[in-house]
Amino acid sequence: MIPLIIVLLIVGVLYMALGEDLTRLARPRVRNYQIKYGKFVTPSVLIPTIAFGVLAILMRDLIITPFLLAVAGFIAWFRIQQAVKKAEKITARHILQLVLAFRAAYQLRPAVFDSLKEAASKIEGPLRDMANVVVETFFLTSSSQRAFMELRKRSSHVLIEQFAYILEMSESASDESMAEALDAFVTRLRHIEDLERQVETGLSSVTGQTSFMQILFLGVAFAVAIVPAFRSRYVGTAEDMVNFTGRLGYMVIMAAIIGTSYYIEQQVATLKEQVL
Amino acid sequence: MTVFIVLVAVVLVGAMAIPLTGLDYHIRRIMLFQRRRRAKAPTTTTPAVLSIFQKPKKVQVPLTDVRDLIISLQLGTSMESTLTGSLARAAEQFAGRGVLGERLQRHVEARLSISPEAVLEGLAEDLDCPQLDEVLERIRMAASGGVTYNRVLSVSAAAIEEDIRGQVEQRIQRAPIRLSPLMVAGVFFPALVLLMWPLVGSAVSQLR
């Protein structure tokens, strides 16, 4: 108890000495992080983070509690990074939506940039911004070359390249050829989307098993933290606070479980990317 | 014990200070720089004298890349462009996209003036991809008359997609076999140990 009071006192003195300056320094950064990552803080980020936070409080140990808090921080960071990647990723599904909307508009009025503008208004995500930039560049510069260059600059996705190619060729090709090329492209995109879905469904058994195991492990970890007889084996009793073997064992087991979960998730993600 | 408390406090303060002082930005920049440096680092190659006696190795490329190439060619030919024009365009599109892009660009520069078939022939020689040989066969048949390039490429793209689908199914079937033992060993077993350790420990101490 006394070391804890000493630490709290040191923290208090430090806060009194530097608190105001630190707050001033940190506020804009915290605001930046809020703006940048706030929208990615979803239940899939919050639930495991809160679970590990609660676990850290329940363990109430000077070594294990900071360790579990660090794990909670790592999980939050990892999940947010996953969400950011997912939001930035352009999938075949997104491109298919754009191409379908474009084809519908182009059939009614065969003007590439007007149709693209209309198609962009019907989709969401990074592809919408990209399409809007292309349209705006064209209307500002009156150069289709410049407009498509902007599109290529923003993405190296081969399907987008192919779509840009169709749009570029529309200047020289007949309307029938254009319609035929768009139909063929839509068919290919549908096949790729089917493949994506097949992969998602096929790998759901692995991801499901992993989630089940993780929930089971969290249950066990909570049981250990709640039952005093179990907890004392890892953190020691009030009389015998020095139980390094127990603490080390607990941290090694935790690290092994979290490391394996992370590895499996990475493997599944790699498999998905390899396939698509 | 006090040393440990100080250590933990220092680690915690350090962990909080990194994002708040903007040090994380610099760390990320350093990591990015190192990653790029490693990517550019030259790989070991066989000495020139020995390479004379070696048969040139065929390079493996993802089938999805080959499918994308064929689709690009098919789009080109369907838009009233020639196969030569489509290949030149595809070389631009695939530039910087791995081995396939690099080889395609090289063959387009060297062989496109001969014929488009020569470019595909060069690719089929370089790459370990039987599907490319089939595409080349079909292209030759189309060149000798009867079928359009567009039709041939469409059939080829469909055939490659079927192959990819087969590969996907195989990989999906293999994934649980490969990952389940790891899951049991790395998640289930440690969780069991976490639960059993106190029980075993108390049983042992009672026996003493």
Coordinates of C-alpha atoms in Angstrom, one line a residue:
Chain A
M1 CA 0.0 0.0 0.0
I2 CA 2.8 2.4 0.9
P3 CA 4.6 2.2 -2.5
L4 CA 1.2 2.9 -4.2
I5 CA 0.8 6.0 -2.0
I6 CA 4.3 7.1 -2.9
V7 CA 3.7 6.7 -6.6
L8 CA 0.4 8.6 -6.3
L9 CA 2.2 11.4 -4.5
I10 CA 4.9 11.6 -7.1
V11 CA 2.3 11.7 -9.9
G12 CA 0.4 14.5 -7.9
V13 CA 3.6 16.6 -7.5
L14 CA 4.5 16.1 -11.2
Y15 CA 0.9 17.1 -12.2
M16 CA 1.1 20.3 -10.1
A17 CA 4.5 21.2 -11.6
L18 CA 3.9 20.4 -15.2
G19 CA 0.2 19.6 -15.5
E20 CA -0.9 22.9 -17.2
D21 CA 1.9 22.9 -19.7
L22 CA 1.3 19.2 -20.6
T23 CA -2.4 19.8 -21.0
R24 CA -1.8 22.7 -23.3
L25 CA 0.6 20.6 -25.3
A26 CA -1.6 17.6 -25.5
R27 CA -5.0 19.2 -26.2
P28 CA -4.5 19.8 -29.9
R29 CA -3.1 16.4 -30.4
V30 CA -6.0 14.7 -28.6
R31 CA -8.3 16.8 -30.8
N32 CA -6.5 15.6 -33.9
Y33 CA -6.8 12.0 -32.8
Q34 CA -10.5 12.4 -32.1
I35 CA -11.1 13.8 -35.6
K36 CA -8.9 11.2 -37.3
Y37 CA -9.9 8.1 -35.5
G38 CA -13.2 9.0 -33.7
K39 CA -15.4 7.5 -36.4
F40 CA -13.6 4.2 -36.2
V41 CA -14.3 3.6 -32.5
T42 CA -17.0 1.0 -33.0
P43 CA -18.2 -1.8 -30.7
S44 CA -15.6 -4.1 -32.2
V45 CA -12.9 -1.7 -30.9
L46 CA -14.7 -0.8 -27.6
I47 CA -15.8 -4.3 -26.4
P48 CA -12.4 -6.0 -26.2
T49 CA -10.7 -2.8 -25.0
I50 CA -13.2 -2.3 -22.2
A51 CA -13.1 -6.1 -21.3
F52 CA -9.3 -5.9 -20.8
G53 CA -9.6 -2.6 -18.9
V54 CA -12.1 -4.2 -16.5
L55 CA -9.8 -7.3 -16.3
A56 CA -6.9 -5.0 -15.4
I57 CA -9.0 -3.3 -12.6
L58 CA -10.1 -6.7 -11.3
M59 CA -6.6 -8.0 -11.1
R60 CA -5.5 -4.9 -9.1
D61 CA -1.8 -5.6 -9.2
L62 CA 1.1 -3.2 -9.7
I63 CA 2.6 -5.3 -12.5
I64 CA -0.3 -7.2 -14.1
T65 CA -2.7 -4.2 -14.1
P66 CA -0.4 -1.9 -16.3
F67 CA 0.4 -5.0 -18.4
L68 CA -3.3 -5.6 -19.1
L69 CA -3.9 -1.9 -19.7
A70 CA -1.1 -1.9 -22.3
V71 CA -2.8 -5.0 -23.9
A72 CA -6.1 -3.1 -24.0
G73 CA -4.3 -0.2 -25.6
F74 CA -2.7 -2.5 -28.2
I75 CA -6.0 -4.1 -29.0
A76 CA -7.7 -0.7 -29.5
W77 CA -4.8 0.4 -31.7
F78 CA -4.9 -2.8 -33.8
R79 CA -8.7 -2.8 -34.2
I80 CA -8.6 0.9 -35.2
Q81 CA -5.9 0.3 -37.8
Q82 CA -8.0 -2.6 -39.2
A83 CA -11.0 -0.3 -39.4
V84 CA -9.0 2.4 -41.1
K85 CA -7.6 -0.1 -43.7
K86 CA -11.1 -1.4 -44.3
A87 CA -12.5 2.0 -44.9
E88 CA -9.7 3.0 -47.3
K89 CA -9.9 -0.3 -49.3
I90 CA -11.6 -0.3 -52.6
T91 CA -13.3 -3.6 -53.2
A92 CA -14.8 -5.1 -56.3
R93 CA -18.2 -4.5 -54.7
H94 CA -17.6 -0.7 -54.6
I95 CA -16.4 -0.7 -58.2
L96 CA -19.4 -2.8 -59.3
Q97 CA -21.8 -0.3 -57.7
L98 CA -20.1 2.6 -59.5
V99 CA -20.0 0.8 -62.9
L100 CA -23.7 -0.2 -62.6
A101 CA -24.7 3.3 -61.7
F102 CA -22.5 4.7 -64.6
R103 CA -24.0 2.2 -67.1
A104 CA -27.5 3.1 -66.1
A105 CA -26.8 6.8 -66.5
Y106 CA -24.8 6.3 -69.7
Q107 CA -27.6 4.3 -71.4
L108 CA -29.9 7.3 -71.0
R109 CA -27.4 10.0 -71.8
P110 CA -24.2 8.9 -73.5
A111 CA -22.0 11.6 -72.0
V112 CA -19.1 10.2 -69.9
F113 CA -18.5 12.9 -67.3
D114 CA -22.2 13.7 -66.7
S115 CA -22.9 10.0 -66.3
L116 CA -19.9 9.6 -63.9
K117 CA -21.1 12.6 -61.9
E118 CA -24.5 11.0 -61.5
A119 CA -23.0 7.6 -60.7
A120 CA -20.7 9.2 -58.0
S121 CA -23.7 10.6 -56.3
K122 CA -25.2 7.1 -55.9
I123 CA -22.2 5.5 -54.1
E124 CA -20.3 6.0 -50.9
G125 CA -16.7 5.7 -49.7
P126 CA -13.3 6.6 -51.3
L127 CA -14.5 5.8 -54.8
R128 CA -17.1 8.5 -54.7
D129 CA -14.4 11.1 -53.8
M130 CA -12.2 9.8 -56.6
A131 CA -15.0 10.0 -59.2
N132 CA -15.9 13.5 -58.1
V133 CA -12.3 14.6 -58.5
V134 CA -12.2 13.2 -62.1
V135 CA -15.4 15.1 -62.9
E136 CA -14.3 18.3 -61.4
T137 CA -10.9 18.1 -63.1
F138 CA -12.7 17.7 -66.4
F139 CA -15.0 20.6 -65.9
L140 CA -12.1 22.8 -64.7
T141 CA -9.6 21.9 -67.4
S142 CA -11.8 20.6 -70.3
S143 CA -9.2 17.9 -70.7
S144 CA -10.3 14.3 -70.4
Q145 CA -6.6 13.2 -70.4
R146 CA -6.0 15.3 -67.3
A147 CA -9.1 14.0 -65.7
F148 CA -8.2 10.4 -66.2
M149 CA -4.6 11.1 -65.1
E150 CA -6.0 12.3 -61.8
L151 CA -7.9 9.1 -61.4
R152 CA -4.8 7.0 -62.1
K153 CA -2.7 9.1 -59.7
R154 CA -5.1 8.3 -56.9
S155 CA -5.4 4.6 -57.3
S156 CA -3.3 1.8 -58.8
H157 CA -6.2 -0.7 -58.5
V158 CA -6.3 -2.6 -61.8
L159 CA -10.1 -2.7 -61.9
I160 CA -10.2 1.1 -61.7
E161 CA -7.5 1.3 -64.4
Q162 CA -9.8 -0.9 -66.6
F163 CA -12.8 1.2 -65.9
A164 CA -10.8 4.4 -66.8
Y165 CA -9.7 2.7 -70.0
I166 CA -13.3 2.0 -71.0
L167 CA -14.1 5.7 -70.2
E168 CA -11.1 6.9 -72.2
M169 CA -12.0 4.7 -75.2
S170 CA -15.5 6.0 -75.3
E171 CA -14.3 9.0 -77.2
S172 CA -13.3 6.9 -80.2
A173 CA -15.5 3.8 -79.8
S174 CA -19.1 3.5 -80.9
D175 CA -21.9 3.4 -78.4
E176 CA -22.6 -0.3 -79.1
S177 CA -18.9 -1.2 -78.4
M178 CA -19.1 0.9 -75.2
A179 CA -22.2 -0.9 -74.1
E180 CA -20.7 -4.2 -74.9
A181 CA -17.5 -3.4 -73.0
L182 CA -19.4 -2.2 -70.0
D183 CA -21.6 -5.3 -70.0
A184 CA -18.5 -7.5 -70.2
F185 CA -16.8 -5.5 -67.4
V186 CA -19.9 -5.8 -65.2
T187 CA -20.0 -9.6 -65.7
R188 CA -16.3 -9.8 -64.7
L189 CA -16.9 -7.7 -61.6
R190 CA -19.8 -9.8 -60.6
H191 CA -17.6 -12.9 -60.9
I192 CA -15.0 -11.3 -58.7
E193 CA -17.6 -10.2 -56.2
D194 CA -18.9 -13.8 -56.1
L195 CA -15.4 -14.9 -55.4
E196 CA -15.0 -12.3 -52.6
R197 CA -18.2 -13.6 -51.0
Q198 CA -17.2 -17.2 -51.4
V199 CA -13.9 -16.4 -49.6
E200 CA -15.7 -14.5 -46.8
T201 CA -18.2 -17.4 -46.3
G202 CA -15.5 -20.1 -46.5
L203 CA -13.3 -18.4 -44.0
S204 CA -16.1 -17.6 -41.6
S205 CA -15.6 -21.0 -39.9
V206 CA -12.1 -20.1 -39.0
T207 CA -12.9 -16.6 -37.9
G208 CA -15.9 -18.0 -35.9
Q209 CA -13.7 -20.6 -34.2
T210 CA -11.2 -17.9 -33.3
S211 CA -13.9 -15.6 -31.8
F212 CA -15.3 -18.5 -29.8
M213 CA -11.8 -19.4 -28.4
Q214 CA -11.2 -15.7 -27.6
I215 CA -14.5 -15.4 -25.7
L216 CA -13.7 -18.7 -23.9
F217 CA -10.3 -17.3 -22.9
L218 CA -11.8 -14.0 -21.7
G219 CA -14.3 -16.1 -19.6
V220 CA -11.4 -18.0 -18.0
A221 CA -9.4 -14.7 -17.4
F222 CA -12.4 -13.2 -15.7
A223 CA -13.0 -16.3 -13.6
V224 CA -9.3 -16.1 -12.5
A225 CA -9.6 -12.4 -11.7
I226 CA -12.9 -12.8 -9.7
V227 CA -12.2 -15.9 -7.7
P228 CA -9.7 -14.8 -4.9
A229 CA -8.1 -18.3 -4.6
F230 CA -7.2 -18.3 -8.3
R231 CA -6.1 -14.7 -8.4
S232 CA -3.8 -15.0 -5.4
R233 CA -1.9 -17.8 -7.2
Y234 CA -0.8 -15.2 -9.8
V235 CA -0.5 -12.0 -7.8
G236 CA 0.3 -13.4 -4.4
T237 CA -1.6 -12.9 -1.1
A238 CA -1.7 -9.7 1.0
E239 CA 1.1 -11.2 3.2
D240 CA 3.1 -12.5 0.3
M241 CA 3.1 -9.8 -2.4
V242 CA 6.3 -11.0 -4.0
N243 CA 5.1 -13.7 -6.4
F244 CA 7.2 -13.1 -9.5
T245 CA 6.7 -16.6 -11.0
G246 CA 2.9 -16.2 -10.9
R247 CA 3.0 -12.8 -12.5
L248 CA 5.5 -13.8 -15.1
G249 CA 3.4 -17.0 -15.9
Y250 CA 0.2 -14.9 -16.2
M251 CA 1.9 -12.4 -18.6
V252 CA 3.5 -15.2 -20.7
I253 CA 0.1 -17.0 -21.0
M254 CA -1.7 -13.8 -21.9
A255 CA 1.0 -12.8 -24.5
A256 CA 0.8 -16.3 -26.0
I257 CA -2.9 -16.1 -26.4
I258 CA -3.0 -12.6 -27.8
G259 CA -0.1 -13.3 -30.1
T260 CA -1.8 -16.4 -31.5
S261 CA -5.1 -14.6 -32.0
Y262 CA -3.2 -11.8 -33.8
Y263 CA -1.3 -14.3 -35.9
I264 CA -4.5 -16.1 -36.9
E265 CA -6.2 -12.9 -37.9
Q266 CA -3.2 -11.8 -39.9
Q267 CA -3.2 -15.2 -41.7
V268 CA -6.9 -15.0 -42.5
A269 CA -6.4 -11.4 -43.9
T270 CA -3.4 -12.5 -46.0
L271 CA -5.4 -15.4 -47.3
K272 CA -8.2 -13.0 -48.4
E273 CA -5.8 -10.7 -50.1
Q274 CA -4.0 -13.5 -51.8
V275 CA -7.2 -14.8 -53.2
L276 CA -8.5 -11.5 -54.4
Chain B
M1 CA 9.4 -4.1 -5.3
T2 CA 9.9 -0.3 -5.5
V3 CA 12.2 -0.8 -8.5
F4 CA 9.3 -2.6 -10.3
I5 CA 6.8 0.1 -9.4
V6 CA 9.2 2.8 -10.7
L7 CA 9.8 0.7 -13.9
V8 CA 6.1 0.3 -14.5
A9 CA 5.5 4.0 -13.9
V10 CA 8.2 4.9 -16.3
V11 CA 6.8 2.6 -19.0
L12 CA 3.3 4.0 -18.5
V13 CA 4.5 7.6 -18.7
G14 CA 6.6 6.8 -21.7
A15 CA 3.7 5.1 -23.5
M16 CA 1.5 8.1 -22.9
A17 CA 4.2 10.6 -23.8
I18 CA 4.8 9.0 -27.3
P19 CA 1.4 9.9 -28.9
L20 CA 1.0 13.2 -27.0
T21 CA 4.4 14.6 -28.0
G22 CA 4.0 13.5 -31.6
L23 CA 6.9 11.1 -31.4
D24 CA 4.7 8.4 -32.9
Y25 CA 4.8 10.3 -36.2
H26 CA 8.6 10.2 -36.3
I27 CA 8.6 6.5 -35.3
R28 CA 6.2 5.8 -38.2
R29 CA 8.4 7.8 -40.6
I30 CA 11.5 5.9 -39.5
M31 CA 9.7 2.6 -39.9
L32 CA 8.5 3.5 -43.4
F33 CA 11.9 4.6 -44.4
Q34 CA 13.5 1.4 -43.2
R35 CA 10.7 -0.7 -45.0
R36 CA 11.4 1.1 -48.3
R37 CA 15.2 0.7 -47.8
R38 CA 14.8 -3.1 -47.2
A39 CA 12.5 -3.3 -50.3
K40 CA 15.2 -1.7 -52.4
A41 CA 18.0 -3.7 -51.0
P42 CA 19.6 -5.9 -53.7
T43 CA 18.9 -9.6 -53.5
T44 CA 21.6 -12.2 -53.9
T45 CA 22.0 -13.4 -57.5
T46 CA 23.9 -16.2 -59.1
P47 CA 27.4 -15.1 -60.4
A48 CA 27.3 -14.4 -64.1
V49 CA 29.7 -17.3 -65.0
L50 CA 27.5 -19.8 -63.3
S51 CA 24.3 -18.4 -64.7
I52 CA 25.4 -19.5 -68.2
F53 CA 25.1 -23.2 -67.2
Q54 CA 21.8 -22.7 -65.5
K55 CA 18.4 -23.1 -67.2
P56 CA 16.4 -19.9 -66.8
K57 CA 13.9 -20.3 -64.0
K58 CA 10.2 -19.7 -64.7
V59 CA 8.7 -17.2 -62.4
Q60 CA 5.5 -17.8 -60.4
V61 CA 2.8 -15.1 -60.7
P62 CA -0.6 -14.9 -59.0
L63 CA -3.3 -16.2 -61.2
T64 CA -5.4 -13.2 -60.3
D65 CA -2.8 -11.0 -62.0
V66 CA -3.0 -13.1 -65.2
R67 CA -6.8 -12.9 -65.1
D68 CA -6.6 -9.1 -64.8
L69 CA -4.2 -8.9 -67.8
I70 CA -6.5 -11.1 -69.9
I71 CA -9.5 -8.9 -68.9
S72 CA -7.6 -5.8 -69.8
L73 CA -6.8 -7.2 -73.3
Q74 CA -10.4 -8.3 -73.7
L75 CA -11.7 -4.9 -72.9
G76 CA -9.2 -3.3 -75.3
T77 CA -10.2 -5.6 -78.2
S78 CA -13.9 -5.1 -77.4
M79 CA -13.5 -1.3 -77.7
E80 CA -12.4 -1.5 -81.3
S81 CA -8.7 -1.5 -80.4
T82 CA -6.2 -3.9 -81.9
L83 CA -4.5 -6.6 -79.8
T84 CA -1.2 -4.7 -80.3
G85 CA -2.8 -1.5 -78.9
S86 CA -4.4 -3.4 -76.1
L87 CA -1.0 -5.0 -75.2
A88 CA 0.7 -1.6 -75.2
R89 CA -2.0 -0.2 -73.0
A90 CA -1.9 -3.2 -70.6
A91 CA 1.9 -2.7 -70.2
E92 CA 1.2 0.8 -69.0
Q93 CA -1.6 -0.4 -66.7
F94 CA 0.5 -3.2 -65.2
A95 CA 3.7 -1.1 -64.8
G96 CA 4.9 -1.5 -61.2
R97 CA 2.6 -4.4 -60.5
G98 CA 5.1 -7.1 -59.7
V99 CA 6.9 -9.5 -62.0
L100 CA 4.1 -9.8 -64.5
G101 CA 4.1 -6.0 -65.1
E102 CA 7.8 -5.9 -65.4
R103 CA 8.0 -8.8 -67.8
L104 CA 5.1 -7.5 -69.8
Q105 CA 6.7 -4.1 -70.2
R106 CA 10.0 -5.7 -71.3
H107 CA 8.4 -7.9 -73.9
V108 CA 6.1 -5.2 -75.2
E109 CA 9.2 -3.0 -75.7
A110 CA 11.2 -5.7 -77.4
R111 CA 8.7 -7.8 -79.3
L112 CA 5.5 -5.8 -80.0
S113 CA 7.0 -4.7 -83.3
I114 CA 7.2 -8.3 -84.3
S115 CA 3.7 -9.4 -83.4
P116 CA 1.4 -9.4 -80.4
E117 CA 1.7 -13.2 -80.3
A118 CA 5.4 -12.8 -79.8
V119 CA 4.8 -10.7 -76.6
L120 CA 2.5 -13.4 -75.2
E121 CA 4.9 -16.1 -76.2
G122 CA 7.7 -14.3 -74.3
L123 CA 5.4 -14.0 -71.3
A124 CA 4.5 -17.7 -71.5
E125 CA 8.2 -18.6 -71.6
D126 CA 9.1 -16.5 -68.6
L127 CA 6.2 -17.2 -66.4
D128 CA 5.3 -20.5 -64.8
C129 CA 1.6 -20.3 -65.7
P130 CA 0.0 -23.0 -67.9
Q131 CA -3.0 -20.8 -68.4
L132 CA -0.9 -18.4 -70.4
D133 CA 0.1 -21.2 -72.8
E134 CA -3.5 -21.9 -73.3
V135 CA -4.3 -18.3 -74.0
L136 CA -1.4 -18.2 -76.5
E137 CA -2.8 -21.3 -78.3
R138 CA -6.2 -19.7 -78.6
I139 CA -4.7 -16.4 -79.8
R140 CA -2.8 -18.3 -82.5
M141 CA -6.1 -20.0 -83.5
A142 CA -7.8 -16.7 -83.7
A143 CA -5.0 -15.2 -85.8
S144 CA -5.3 -18.1 -88.3
G145 CA -8.9 -17.0 -88.7
G146 CA -12.4 -17.9 -87.7
V147 CA -12.7 -16.4 -84.2
T148 CA -12.3 -12.8 -83.0
Y149 CA -9.7 -11.9 -80.4
N150 CA -12.4 -10.6 -78.2
R151 CA -14.2 -13.9 -78.1
V152 CA -11.0 -15.9 -77.5
L153 CA -9.9 -13.6 -74.7
S154 CA -13.4 -13.8 -73.1
V155 CA -13.3 -17.6 -73.1
S156 CA -9.7 -17.5 -71.7
A157 CA -10.8 -15.1 -68.9
A158 CA -13.7 -17.4 -68.0
A159 CA -11.4 -20.4 -67.9
I160 CA -8.9 -18.6 -65.7
E161 CA -11.7 -17.6 -63.4
E162 CA -12.8 -21.2 -63.1
D163 CA -9.2 -22.1 -62.2
I164 CA -9.0 -19.3 -59.6
R165 CA -12.3 -20.6 -58.1
G166 CA -10.9 -24.0 -57.8
Q167 CA -7.7 -22.7 -56.1
V168 CA -9.9 -20.6 -53.7
E169 CA -11.9 -23.6 -52.7
Q170 CA -8.7 -25.6 -52.1
R171 CA -7.2 -22.8 -49.9
I172 CA -10.5 -22.4 -48.0
Q173 CA -10.6 -26.1 -47.3
R174 CA -7.0 -26.1 -46.2
A175 CA -7.3 -23.0 -43.9
P176 CA -9.1 -24.7 -41.0
I177 CA -6.8 -27.7 -41.2
R178 CA -3.8 -25.4 -41.0
L179 CA -5.1 -22.9 -38.4
S180 CA -7.2 -25.1 -36.1
P181 CA -4.3 -26.9 -34.4
L182 CA -2.6 -23.5 -33.9
M183 CA -5.7 -22.1 -32.4
V184 CA -6.0 -25.0 -30.0
A185 CA -2.3 -24.9 -29.1
G186 CA -2.1 -21.1 -28.9
V187 CA -5.5 -20.1 -27.4
F188 CA -7.3 -23.0 -25.9
F189 CA -4.4 -24.7 -24.3
P190 CA -2.9 -21.6 -22.6
A191 CA -6.5 -20.7 -21.4
L192 CA -6.7 -24.1 -19.9
V193 CA -3.3 -23.7 -18.2
L194 CA -4.4 -20.3 -16.9
L195 CA -7.4 -22.0 -15.2
M196 CA -5.6 -25.2 -14.1
W197 CA -2.4 -23.6 -12.7
P198 CA -4.0 -22.4 -9.4
L199 CA -5.8 -25.8 -9.0
V200 CA -2.7 -27.8 -9.6
G201 CA -0.7 -25.4 -7.4
S202 CA -3.0 -25.7 -4.5
A203 CA -3.3 -29.5 -4.9
V204 CA 0.5 -29.8 -4.8
S205 CA 0.8 -27.5 -1.8
Q206 CA -1.8 -29.6 0.0
L207 CA 0.1 -32.8 -0.7
R208 CA 3.2 -31.3 0.8

